[in-house]
Short mmCIF file of C-alpha atoms and ligand atoms in Angstrom, two decimals:
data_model
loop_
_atom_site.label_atom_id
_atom_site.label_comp_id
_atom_site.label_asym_id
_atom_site.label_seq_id
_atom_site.Cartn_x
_atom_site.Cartn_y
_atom_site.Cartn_z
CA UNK A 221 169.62 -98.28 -38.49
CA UNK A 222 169.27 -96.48 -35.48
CA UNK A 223 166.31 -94.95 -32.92
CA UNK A 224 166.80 -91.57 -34.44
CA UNK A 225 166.13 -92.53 -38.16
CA UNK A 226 162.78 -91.42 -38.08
CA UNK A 227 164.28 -87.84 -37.77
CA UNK A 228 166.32 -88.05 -41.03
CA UNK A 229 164.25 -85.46 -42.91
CA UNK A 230 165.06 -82.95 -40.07
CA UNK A 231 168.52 -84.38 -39.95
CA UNK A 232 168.60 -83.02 -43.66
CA UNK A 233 166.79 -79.93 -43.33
CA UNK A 234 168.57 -79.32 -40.73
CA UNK A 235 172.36 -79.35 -41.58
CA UNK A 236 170.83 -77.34 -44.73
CA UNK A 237 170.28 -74.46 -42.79
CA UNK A 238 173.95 -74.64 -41.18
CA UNK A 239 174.85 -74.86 -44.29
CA UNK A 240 173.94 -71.07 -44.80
CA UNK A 241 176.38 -69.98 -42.12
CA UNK A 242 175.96 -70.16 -38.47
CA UNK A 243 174.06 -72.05 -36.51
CA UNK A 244 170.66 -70.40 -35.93
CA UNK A 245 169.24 -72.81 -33.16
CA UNK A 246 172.95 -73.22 -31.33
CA UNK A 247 174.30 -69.64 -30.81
CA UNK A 248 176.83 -69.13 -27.73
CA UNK A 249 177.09 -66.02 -26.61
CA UNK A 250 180.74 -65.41 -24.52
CA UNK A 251 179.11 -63.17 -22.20
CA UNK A 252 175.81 -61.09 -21.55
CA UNK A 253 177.08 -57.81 -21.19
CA UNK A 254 173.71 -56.69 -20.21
CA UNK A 255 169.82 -56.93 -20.98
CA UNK A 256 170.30 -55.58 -24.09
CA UNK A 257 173.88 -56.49 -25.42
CA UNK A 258 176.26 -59.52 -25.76
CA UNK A 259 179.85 -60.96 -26.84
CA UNK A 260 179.38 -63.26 -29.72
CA UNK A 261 183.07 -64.62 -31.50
CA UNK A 262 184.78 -61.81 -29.41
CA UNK A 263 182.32 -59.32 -31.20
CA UNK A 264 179.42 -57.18 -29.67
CA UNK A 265 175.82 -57.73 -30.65
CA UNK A 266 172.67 -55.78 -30.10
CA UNK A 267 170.20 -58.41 -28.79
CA UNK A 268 167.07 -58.06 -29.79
CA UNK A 269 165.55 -61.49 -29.41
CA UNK A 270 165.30 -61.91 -25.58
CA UNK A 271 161.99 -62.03 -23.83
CA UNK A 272 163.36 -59.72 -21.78
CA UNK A 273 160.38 -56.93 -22.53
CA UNK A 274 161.09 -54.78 -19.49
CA UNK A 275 165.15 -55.09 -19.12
CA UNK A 276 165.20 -56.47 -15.75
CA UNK A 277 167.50 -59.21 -15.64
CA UNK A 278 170.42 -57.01 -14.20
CA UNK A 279 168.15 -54.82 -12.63
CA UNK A 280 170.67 -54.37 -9.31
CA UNK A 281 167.57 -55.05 -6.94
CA UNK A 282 166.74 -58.47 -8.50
CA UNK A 283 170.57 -59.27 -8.41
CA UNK A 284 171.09 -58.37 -4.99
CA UNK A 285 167.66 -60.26 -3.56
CA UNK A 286 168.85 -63.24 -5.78
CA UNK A 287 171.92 -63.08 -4.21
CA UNK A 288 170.99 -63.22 -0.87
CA UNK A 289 168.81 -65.99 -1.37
CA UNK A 290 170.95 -68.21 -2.61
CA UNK A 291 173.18 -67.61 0.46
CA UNK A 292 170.28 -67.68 3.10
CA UNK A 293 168.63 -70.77 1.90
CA UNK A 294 171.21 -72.51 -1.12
CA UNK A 295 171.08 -73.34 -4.42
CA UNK A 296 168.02 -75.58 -5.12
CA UNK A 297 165.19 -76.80 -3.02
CA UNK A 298 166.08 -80.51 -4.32
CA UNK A 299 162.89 -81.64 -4.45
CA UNK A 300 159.14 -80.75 -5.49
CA UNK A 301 156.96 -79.12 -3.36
CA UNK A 302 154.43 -82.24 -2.26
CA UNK A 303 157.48 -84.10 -1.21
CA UNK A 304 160.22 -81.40 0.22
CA UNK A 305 158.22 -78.73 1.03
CA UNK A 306 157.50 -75.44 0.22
CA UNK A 307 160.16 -72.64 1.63
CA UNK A 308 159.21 -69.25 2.36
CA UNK A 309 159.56 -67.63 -0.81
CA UNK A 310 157.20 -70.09 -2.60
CA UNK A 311 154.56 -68.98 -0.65
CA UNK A 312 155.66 -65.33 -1.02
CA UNK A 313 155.42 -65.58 -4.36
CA UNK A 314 151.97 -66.96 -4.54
CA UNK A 315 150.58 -64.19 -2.13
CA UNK A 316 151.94 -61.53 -3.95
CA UNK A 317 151.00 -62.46 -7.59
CA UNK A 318 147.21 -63.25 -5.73
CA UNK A 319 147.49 -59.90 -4.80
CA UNK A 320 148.77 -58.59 -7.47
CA UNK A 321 146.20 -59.94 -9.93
CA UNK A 322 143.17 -59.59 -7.26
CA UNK A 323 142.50 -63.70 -6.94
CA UNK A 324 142.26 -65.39 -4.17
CA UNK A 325 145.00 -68.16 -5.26
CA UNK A 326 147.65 -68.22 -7.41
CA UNK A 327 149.96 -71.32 -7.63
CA UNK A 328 154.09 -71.26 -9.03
CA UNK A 329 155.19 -73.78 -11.13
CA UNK A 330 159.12 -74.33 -12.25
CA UNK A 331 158.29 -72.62 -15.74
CA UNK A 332 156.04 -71.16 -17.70
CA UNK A 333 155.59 -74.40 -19.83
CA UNK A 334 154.83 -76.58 -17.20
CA UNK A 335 152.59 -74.29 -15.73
CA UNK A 336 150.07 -74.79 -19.17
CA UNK A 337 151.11 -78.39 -19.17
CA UNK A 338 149.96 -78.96 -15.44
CA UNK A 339 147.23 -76.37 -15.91
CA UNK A 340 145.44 -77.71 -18.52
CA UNK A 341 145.88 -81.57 -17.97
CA UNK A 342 144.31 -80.90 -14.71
CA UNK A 343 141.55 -78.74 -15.70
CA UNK A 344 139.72 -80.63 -18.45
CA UNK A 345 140.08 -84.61 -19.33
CA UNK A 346 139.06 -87.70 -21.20
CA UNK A 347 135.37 -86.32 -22.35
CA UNK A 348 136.36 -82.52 -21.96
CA UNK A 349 136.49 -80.42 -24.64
CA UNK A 350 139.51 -78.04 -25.03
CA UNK A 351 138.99 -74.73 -27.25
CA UNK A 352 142.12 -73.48 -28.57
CA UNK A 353 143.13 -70.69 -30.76
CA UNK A 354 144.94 -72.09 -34.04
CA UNK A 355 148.38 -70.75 -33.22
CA UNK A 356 148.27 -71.31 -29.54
CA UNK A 357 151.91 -71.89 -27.85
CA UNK A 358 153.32 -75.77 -28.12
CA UNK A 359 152.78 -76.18 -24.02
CA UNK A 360 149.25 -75.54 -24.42
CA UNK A 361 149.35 -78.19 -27.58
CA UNK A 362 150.81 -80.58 -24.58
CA UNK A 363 149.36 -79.72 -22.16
CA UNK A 364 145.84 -80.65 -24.11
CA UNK A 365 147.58 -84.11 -24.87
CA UNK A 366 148.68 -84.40 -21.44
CA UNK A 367 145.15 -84.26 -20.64
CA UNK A 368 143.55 -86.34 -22.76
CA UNK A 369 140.74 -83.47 -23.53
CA UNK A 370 139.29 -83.51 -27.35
CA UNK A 371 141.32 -80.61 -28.71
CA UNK A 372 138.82 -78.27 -30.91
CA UNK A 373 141.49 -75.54 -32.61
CA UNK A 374 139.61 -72.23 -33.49
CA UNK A 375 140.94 -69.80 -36.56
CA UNK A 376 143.12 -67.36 -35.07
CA UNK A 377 141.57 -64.37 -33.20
CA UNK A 378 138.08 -65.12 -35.16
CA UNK A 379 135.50 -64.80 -32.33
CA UNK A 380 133.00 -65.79 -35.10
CA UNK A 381 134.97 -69.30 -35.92
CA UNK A 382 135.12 -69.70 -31.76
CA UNK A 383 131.27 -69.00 -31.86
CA UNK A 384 130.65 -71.47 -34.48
CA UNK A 385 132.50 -74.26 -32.70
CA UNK A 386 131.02 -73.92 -29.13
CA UNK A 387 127.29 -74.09 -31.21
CA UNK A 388 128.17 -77.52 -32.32
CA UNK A 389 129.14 -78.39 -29.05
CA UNK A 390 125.87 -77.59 -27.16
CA UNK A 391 123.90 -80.80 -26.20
CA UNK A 392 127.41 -82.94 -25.95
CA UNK A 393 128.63 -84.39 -22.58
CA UNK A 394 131.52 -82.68 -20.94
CA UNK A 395 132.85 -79.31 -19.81
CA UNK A 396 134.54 -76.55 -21.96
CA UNK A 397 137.84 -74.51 -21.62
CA UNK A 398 138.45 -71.81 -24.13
CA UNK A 399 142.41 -70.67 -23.92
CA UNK A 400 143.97 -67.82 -25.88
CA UNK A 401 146.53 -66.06 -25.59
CA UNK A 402 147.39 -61.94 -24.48
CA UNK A 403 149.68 -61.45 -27.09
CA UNK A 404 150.87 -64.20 -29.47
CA UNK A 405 154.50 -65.32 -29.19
CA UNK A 406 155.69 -65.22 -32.78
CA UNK A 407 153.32 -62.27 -34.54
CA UNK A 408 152.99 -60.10 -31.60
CA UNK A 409 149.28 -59.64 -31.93
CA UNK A 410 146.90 -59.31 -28.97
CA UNK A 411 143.88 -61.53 -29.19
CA UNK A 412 140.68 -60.09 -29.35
CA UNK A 413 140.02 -60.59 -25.87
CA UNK A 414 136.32 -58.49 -25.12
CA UNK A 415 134.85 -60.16 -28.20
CA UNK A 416 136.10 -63.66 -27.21
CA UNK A 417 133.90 -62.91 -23.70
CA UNK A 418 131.27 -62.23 -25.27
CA UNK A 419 130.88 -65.10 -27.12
CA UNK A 420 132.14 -66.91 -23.98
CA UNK A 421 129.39 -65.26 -22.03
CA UNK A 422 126.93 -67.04 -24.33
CA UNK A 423 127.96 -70.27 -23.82
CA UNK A 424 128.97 -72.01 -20.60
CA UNK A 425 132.79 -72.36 -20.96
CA UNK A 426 135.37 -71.55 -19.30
CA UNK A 427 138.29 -69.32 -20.29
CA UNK A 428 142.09 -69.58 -19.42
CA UNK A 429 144.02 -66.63 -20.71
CA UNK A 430 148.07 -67.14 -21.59
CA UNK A 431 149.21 -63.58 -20.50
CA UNK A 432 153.33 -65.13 -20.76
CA UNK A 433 153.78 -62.27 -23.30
CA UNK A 434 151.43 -58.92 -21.83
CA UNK A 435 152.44 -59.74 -18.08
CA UNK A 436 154.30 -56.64 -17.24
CA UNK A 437 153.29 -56.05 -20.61
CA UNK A 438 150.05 -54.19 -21.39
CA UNK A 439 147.41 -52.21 -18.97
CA UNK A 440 147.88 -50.03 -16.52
CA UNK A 441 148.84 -52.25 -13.51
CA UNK A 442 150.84 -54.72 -15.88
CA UNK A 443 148.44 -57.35 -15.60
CA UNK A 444 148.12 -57.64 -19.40
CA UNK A 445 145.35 -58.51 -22.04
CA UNK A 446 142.43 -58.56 -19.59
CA UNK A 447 143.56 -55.34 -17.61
CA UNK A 448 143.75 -53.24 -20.62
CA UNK A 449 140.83 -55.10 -22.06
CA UNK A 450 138.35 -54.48 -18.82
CA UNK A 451 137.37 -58.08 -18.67
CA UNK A 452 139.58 -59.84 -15.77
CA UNK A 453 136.14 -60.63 -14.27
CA UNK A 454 135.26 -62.87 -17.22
CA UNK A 455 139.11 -64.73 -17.22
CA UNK A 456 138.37 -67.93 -15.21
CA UNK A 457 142.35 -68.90 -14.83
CA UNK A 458 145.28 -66.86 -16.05
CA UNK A 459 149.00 -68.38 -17.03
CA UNK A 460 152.15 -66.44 -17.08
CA UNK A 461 155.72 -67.08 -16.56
CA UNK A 462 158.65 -65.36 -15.18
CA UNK A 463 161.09 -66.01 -18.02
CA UNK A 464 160.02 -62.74 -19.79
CA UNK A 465 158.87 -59.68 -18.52
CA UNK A 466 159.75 -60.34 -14.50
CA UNK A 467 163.47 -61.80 -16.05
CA UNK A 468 163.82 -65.13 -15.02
CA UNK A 469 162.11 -68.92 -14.99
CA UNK A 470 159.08 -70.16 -13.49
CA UNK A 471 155.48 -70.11 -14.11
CA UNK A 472 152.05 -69.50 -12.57
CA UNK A 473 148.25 -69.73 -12.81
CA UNK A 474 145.96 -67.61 -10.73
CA UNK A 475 142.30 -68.03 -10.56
CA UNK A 476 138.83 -67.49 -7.85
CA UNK A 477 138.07 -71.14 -8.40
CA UNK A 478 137.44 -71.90 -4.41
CA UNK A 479 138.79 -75.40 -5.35
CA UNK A 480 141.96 -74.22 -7.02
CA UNK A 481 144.04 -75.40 -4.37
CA UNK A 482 143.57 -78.74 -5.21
CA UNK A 483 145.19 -79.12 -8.52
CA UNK A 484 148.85 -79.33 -6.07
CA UNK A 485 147.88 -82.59 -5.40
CA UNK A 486 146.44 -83.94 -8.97
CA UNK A 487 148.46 -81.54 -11.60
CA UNK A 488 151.37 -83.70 -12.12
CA UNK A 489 153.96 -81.54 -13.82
CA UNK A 490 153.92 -79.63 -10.37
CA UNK A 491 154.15 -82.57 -7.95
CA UNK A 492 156.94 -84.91 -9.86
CA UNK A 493 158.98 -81.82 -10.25
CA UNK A 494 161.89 -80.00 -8.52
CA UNK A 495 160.42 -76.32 -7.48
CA UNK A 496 161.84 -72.95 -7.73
CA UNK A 497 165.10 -72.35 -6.43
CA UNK A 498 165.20 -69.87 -3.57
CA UNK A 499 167.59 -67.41 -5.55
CA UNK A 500 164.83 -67.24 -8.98
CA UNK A 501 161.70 -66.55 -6.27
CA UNK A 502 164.03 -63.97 -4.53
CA UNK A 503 164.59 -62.13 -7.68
CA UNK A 504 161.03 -62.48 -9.42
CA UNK A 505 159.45 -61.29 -6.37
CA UNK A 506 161.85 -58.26 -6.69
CA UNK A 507 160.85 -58.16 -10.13
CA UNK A 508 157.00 -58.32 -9.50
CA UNK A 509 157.71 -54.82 -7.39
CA UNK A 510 159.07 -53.41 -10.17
CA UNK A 511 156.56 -54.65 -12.99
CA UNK A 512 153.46 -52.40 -10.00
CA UNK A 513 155.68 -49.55 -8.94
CA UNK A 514 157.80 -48.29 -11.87
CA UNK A 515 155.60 -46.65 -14.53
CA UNK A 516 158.06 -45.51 -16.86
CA UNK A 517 159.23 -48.78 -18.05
CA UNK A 518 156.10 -49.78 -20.00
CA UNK A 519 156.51 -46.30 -21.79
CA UNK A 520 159.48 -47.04 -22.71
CA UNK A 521 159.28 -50.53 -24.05
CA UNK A 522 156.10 -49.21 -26.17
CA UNK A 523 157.95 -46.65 -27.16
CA UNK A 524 160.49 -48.85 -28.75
CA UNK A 525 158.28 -50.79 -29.74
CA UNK A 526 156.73 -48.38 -32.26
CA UNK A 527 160.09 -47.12 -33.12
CA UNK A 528 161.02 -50.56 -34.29
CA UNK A 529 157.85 -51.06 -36.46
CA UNK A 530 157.09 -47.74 -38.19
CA UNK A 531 161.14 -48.07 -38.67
CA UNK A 532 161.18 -51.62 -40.34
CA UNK A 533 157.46 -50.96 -42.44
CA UNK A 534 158.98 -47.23 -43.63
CA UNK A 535 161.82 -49.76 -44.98
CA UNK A 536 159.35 -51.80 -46.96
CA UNK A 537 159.48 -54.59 -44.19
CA UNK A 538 156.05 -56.89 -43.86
CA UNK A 539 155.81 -57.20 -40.54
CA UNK A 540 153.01 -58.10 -37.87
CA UNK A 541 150.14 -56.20 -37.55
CA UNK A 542 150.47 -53.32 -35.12
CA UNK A 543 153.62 -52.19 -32.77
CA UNK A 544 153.83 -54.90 -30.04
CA UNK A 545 156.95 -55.68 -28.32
CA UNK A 546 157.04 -58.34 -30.91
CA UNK A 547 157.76 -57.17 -34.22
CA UNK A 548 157.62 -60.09 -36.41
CA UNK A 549 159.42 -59.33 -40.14
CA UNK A 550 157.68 -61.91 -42.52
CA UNK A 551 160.38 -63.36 -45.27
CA UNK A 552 159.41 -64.49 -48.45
CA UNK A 553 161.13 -68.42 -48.50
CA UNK A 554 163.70 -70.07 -46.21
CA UNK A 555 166.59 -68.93 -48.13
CA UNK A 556 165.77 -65.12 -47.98
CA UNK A 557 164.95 -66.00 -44.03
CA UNK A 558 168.82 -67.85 -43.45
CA UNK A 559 170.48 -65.06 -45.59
CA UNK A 560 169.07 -62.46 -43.54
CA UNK A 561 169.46 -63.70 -40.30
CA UNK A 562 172.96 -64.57 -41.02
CA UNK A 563 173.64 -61.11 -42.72
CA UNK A 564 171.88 -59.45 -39.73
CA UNK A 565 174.12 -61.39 -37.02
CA UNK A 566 177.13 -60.70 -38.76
CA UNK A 567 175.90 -56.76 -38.87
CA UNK A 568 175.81 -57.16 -35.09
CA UNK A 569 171.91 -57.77 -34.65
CA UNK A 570 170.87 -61.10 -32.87
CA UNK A 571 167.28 -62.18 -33.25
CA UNK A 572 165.40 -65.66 -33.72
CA UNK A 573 165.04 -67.20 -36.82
CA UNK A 574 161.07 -68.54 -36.64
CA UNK A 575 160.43 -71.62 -39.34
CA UNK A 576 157.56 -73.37 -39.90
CA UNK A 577 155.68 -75.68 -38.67
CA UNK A 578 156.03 -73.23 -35.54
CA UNK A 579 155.42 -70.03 -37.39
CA UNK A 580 151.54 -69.00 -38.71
CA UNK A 581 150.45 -69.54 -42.05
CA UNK A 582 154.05 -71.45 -42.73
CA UNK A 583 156.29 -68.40 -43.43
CA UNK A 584 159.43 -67.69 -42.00
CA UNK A 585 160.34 -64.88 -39.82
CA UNK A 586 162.39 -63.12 -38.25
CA UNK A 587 161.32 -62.61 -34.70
CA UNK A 588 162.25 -59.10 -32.96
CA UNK A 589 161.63 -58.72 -29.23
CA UNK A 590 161.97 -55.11 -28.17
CA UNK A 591 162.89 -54.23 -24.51
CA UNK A 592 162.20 -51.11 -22.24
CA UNK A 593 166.30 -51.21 -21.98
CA UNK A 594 166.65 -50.24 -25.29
CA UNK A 595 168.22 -47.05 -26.28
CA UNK A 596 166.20 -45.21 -29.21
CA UNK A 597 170.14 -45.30 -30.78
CA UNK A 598 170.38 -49.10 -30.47
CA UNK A 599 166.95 -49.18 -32.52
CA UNK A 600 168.11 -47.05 -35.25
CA UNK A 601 171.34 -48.99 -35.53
CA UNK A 602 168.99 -52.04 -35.77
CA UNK A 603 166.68 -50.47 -38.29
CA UNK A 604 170.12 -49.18 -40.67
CA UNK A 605 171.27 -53.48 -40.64
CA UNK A 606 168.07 -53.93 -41.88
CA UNK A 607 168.22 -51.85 -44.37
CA UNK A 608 171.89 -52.91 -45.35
CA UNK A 609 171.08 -56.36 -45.17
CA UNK A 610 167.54 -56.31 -46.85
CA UNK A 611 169.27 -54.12 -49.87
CA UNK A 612 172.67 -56.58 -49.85
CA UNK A 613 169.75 -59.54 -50.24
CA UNK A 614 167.33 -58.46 -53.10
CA UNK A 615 164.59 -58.75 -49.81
CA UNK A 616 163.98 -54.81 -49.89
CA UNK A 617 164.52 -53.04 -53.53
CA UNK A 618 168.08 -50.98 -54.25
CA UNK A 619 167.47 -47.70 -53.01
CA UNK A 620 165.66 -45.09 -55.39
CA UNK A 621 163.51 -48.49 -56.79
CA UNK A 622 159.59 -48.98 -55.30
CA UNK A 623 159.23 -52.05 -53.60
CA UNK A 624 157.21 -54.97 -55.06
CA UNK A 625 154.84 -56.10 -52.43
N1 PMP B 1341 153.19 -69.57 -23.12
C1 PMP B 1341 153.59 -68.84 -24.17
C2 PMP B 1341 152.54 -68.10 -24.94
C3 PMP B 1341 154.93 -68.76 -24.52
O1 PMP B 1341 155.31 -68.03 -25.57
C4 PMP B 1341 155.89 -69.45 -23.73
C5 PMP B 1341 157.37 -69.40 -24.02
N2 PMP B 1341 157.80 -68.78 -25.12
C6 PMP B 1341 155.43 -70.22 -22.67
C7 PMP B 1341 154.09 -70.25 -22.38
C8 PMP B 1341 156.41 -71.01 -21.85
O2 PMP B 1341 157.09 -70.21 -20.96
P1 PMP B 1341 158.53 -70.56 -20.41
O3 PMP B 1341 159.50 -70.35 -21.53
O4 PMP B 1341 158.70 -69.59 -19.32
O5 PMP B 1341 158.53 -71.97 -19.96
#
C-alpha cells in the first residue's frame, strides 16, 4: 500500500502508452537548435508543437536584453513582490502591456497559470457565480476552485447555452464573471467573442477574456480576440502569458477596474510567490516591441497556418475547424493516436499527443502549433510524414482509394 495507489489506473494506462514506443509526456530534446528545430537521439526534428506562434525565442534582441539583465541585476529576484520588492523591469513591464492594451493597469504574474489562478480566486468568491466555457484551460478550472465561486460551465462557443444560464441566474445573490477564451488551446478555434457581448450586454456580468493563445496572435495591433473582434470596450479583464507568442514565462491581467490595484495584496498566487526574474522581463519586454512594431510576422504565421490545414484536410486529415495556428488532427482511438505520434517522431516531426479527459468531446489528437519561423519547406516536409505515416497506419486510405469519413 502506498499514498500513490489511488493513481493505479493511470499507473496502467500510463505505462500502456510507453508501451507503444517512446515516451510521449517525457521527451528530451539534446539541444534546441532554434525556434523551429531540435536534436532528439542525435537526430534532427521539425518542431511543431511549441507555443512559440511568432518564433521569437532566439530572436537576437530578446537574447541580448535577457542577457544583460541577468548581468545588471542577477539571476532571480528571490522573493515575491509584496515581500522583496518590485525591480525596475516589473514595473516596466506593467506600463508597457497597460499601454499596449490601452488600460490603465495591468499586473505580471510568474506565469500564465497563476495569473488565471490568482485572477479568478480574487475576482469572484464563496456566493459568486463563475461562467465558464465547457473546454476552458485547467488554470481557469483552478483558479474557480481556488476561489470558492459556484462554477456554471457553458457548451462550448454557444452564446445561446451562455444566454440560457445567466436567465436562470437573474434574481440570485452574488456577482457574475463570464471567462472564455481567444482561441482555444487544443482545437484552435476562436470563441465567438461579439456574440458572447451581446448576450453579456444583457445581463450584468462581467467578462474576463483568456487571450494566452491570440496575444501576438490575431488583430491588427496583436492584441488578439477582442482587437480583431471590435469589442475590447466590452472585455472587463484580459489574461495572457508570455510563454507563447512573446517566447518566454510569465503571465498578466490588464483591466480599467479603478480598484485593480488591489488584488496585489489579496490574490494569493501573486503574493506567496517568487516574481519574474530580471533576465525573462528583459526579454518579454523586448518581445512586446516586436509583437507592435513588426508586421510581417503575423503574415507569416497565418500564412503557415493555412498551409498546414488546407495541406493536412487535402490529405483526408479531420482537423479543427478553420486555419488557426493550432491545427488540431482528430484520431479515431488511442491506438491510431500513439501509432501516429510515434511514426511521426520517428519521421522527424515532434508534436503533442492530446488525450482525454483534456481533449474536447474525448478524442485524441494530435496537436500542431504552427510558428511565423516556419519555412513553407518545413511545412511541406511536415505535410509528406503525414501522409507517409497516415498511409503506413490504415489512418488515411492507400493512395488511389477514397477515404471513409
Ligand atoms: N491559459 C490558456 C488558455 C493556456 O492554454 C495556458 C497554457 N497552455 C495557460 C493559460 C497557462 O499559461 P502558462 O503555460 O504560460 O502558464
Amino acid at each position: 500500500m502506498g499514498l500513490l495507489d489511488k493513481h493505479v489506473s493511470q499507473i496502467r494506462a500510463y505505462s500502456g502508452i510507453k508501451d507503444h514506443g517512446a515516451d510521449p509526456f517525457n521527451v528530451r530534446f539534446d539541444r534546441v537548435l532554434s525556434p523551429t528545430e531540435a536534436e532528439l537521439n542525435g537526430r534532427r526534428v521539425i518542431l511543431l508543437g511549441t507555443n512559440n506562434y511568432l518564433g521569437l525565442t532566439f530572436d537576437p534582441e530578446c537574447v541580448d536584453a535577457s542577457i544583460e539583465a541577468v548581468r545588471a541585476w542577477g539571476t532571480g529576484t528571490t522573493g515575491s513582490r509584496i515581500a522583496n520588492g518590485s525591480f525596475g523591469g516589473h514595473l516596466a513591464m506593467e506600463q508597457d502591456l497597460a499601454r499596449f492594451y490601452g488600460r490603465k493597469h495591468a499586473m505580471v504574474f510568474t506565469t500564465g497559470y497563476q495569473a488565471n489562478l490568482g485572477v479568478l480566486s480574487a475576482l469572484v468568491g464563496r456566493g459568486d457565480h463563475l461562467i465558464l466555457d465547457a473546454d476552458s484551460h485547467a488554470s481557469i478550472y483552478d483558479g474557480a476552485r481556488l476561489g470558492h465561486a459556484e462554477v456554471i460551465r457553458f457548451r462550448h462557443n454557444d452564446p445561446e447555452d451562455l444566454y440560457k444560464r445567466l436567465r436562470r441566474l437573474e434574481g440570485t445573490p452574488g456577482e457574475r464573471l463570464i471567462v472564455v477564451e481567444g482561441i482555444y488551446s487544443m482545437m484552435g478555434d476562436a470563441a465567438p467573442l461579439k456574440e458572447i457581448v451581446d448576450v453579456k450586454r444583457q445581463s450584468d456580468a462581467y467578462l474576463l477574456v483568456d487571450e494566452a493563445h491570440s496575444m501576438g496572435v490575431l488583430g491588427e495591433k496583436g492584441r488578439g480576440l477582442a482587437e480583431v473582434e471590435g469589442v475590447e470596450d466590452d472585455v472587463d479583464f484580459i489574461v495572457g502569458t508570455f510563454s507563447k507568442s512573446l517566447g518566454a514565462i510569465g503571465g498578466f491581467c490588464v483591466s480599467n477596474d479603478d480598484d485593480f490595484d488591489i488584488l496585489r495584496v489579496v490574490t494569493r498566487p501573486y503574493m506567496f510567490t517568487a516574481s519574474l526574474p530580471p533576465a525573462i522581463v528583459a526579454s518579454t519586454l523586448k518581445a512586446l516591441q516586436r509583437v507592435e512594431n513588426d508586421r510581417t510576422l503575423r503574415p507569416q504565421l497565418q500564412a503557415n497556418a493555412e498551409r498546414l490545414f488546407r495541406g493536412l484536410n487535402a490529405l483526408g486529415f479531420t482537423t479543427g475547424p478553420n486555419p488557426s495556428p493550432i491545427v488540431a488532427v482528430v484520431m479515431p482511438d488511442l491506438p491510431a493516436a500513439l501509432g501516429m505520434w510515434n511514426a511521426l517522431l520517428g519521421g522527424g516531426v515532434y508534436l503533442n499527443l492530446a488525450l482525454p479527459p483534456a481533449t474536447p468531446n474525448n478524442r485524441p489528437l494530435l496537436r500542431t502549433s504552427v510558428s511565423a519561423a516556419h519555412t513553407p519547406e518545413q511545412i511541406d516536409q511536415v505535410l509528406d510524414v503525414f501522409e507517409w505515416a497516415g498511409r503506413e497506419l490504415g489512418v488515411l486510405p492507400v493512395q488511389g482509394q477514397r477515404a471513409s469519413g
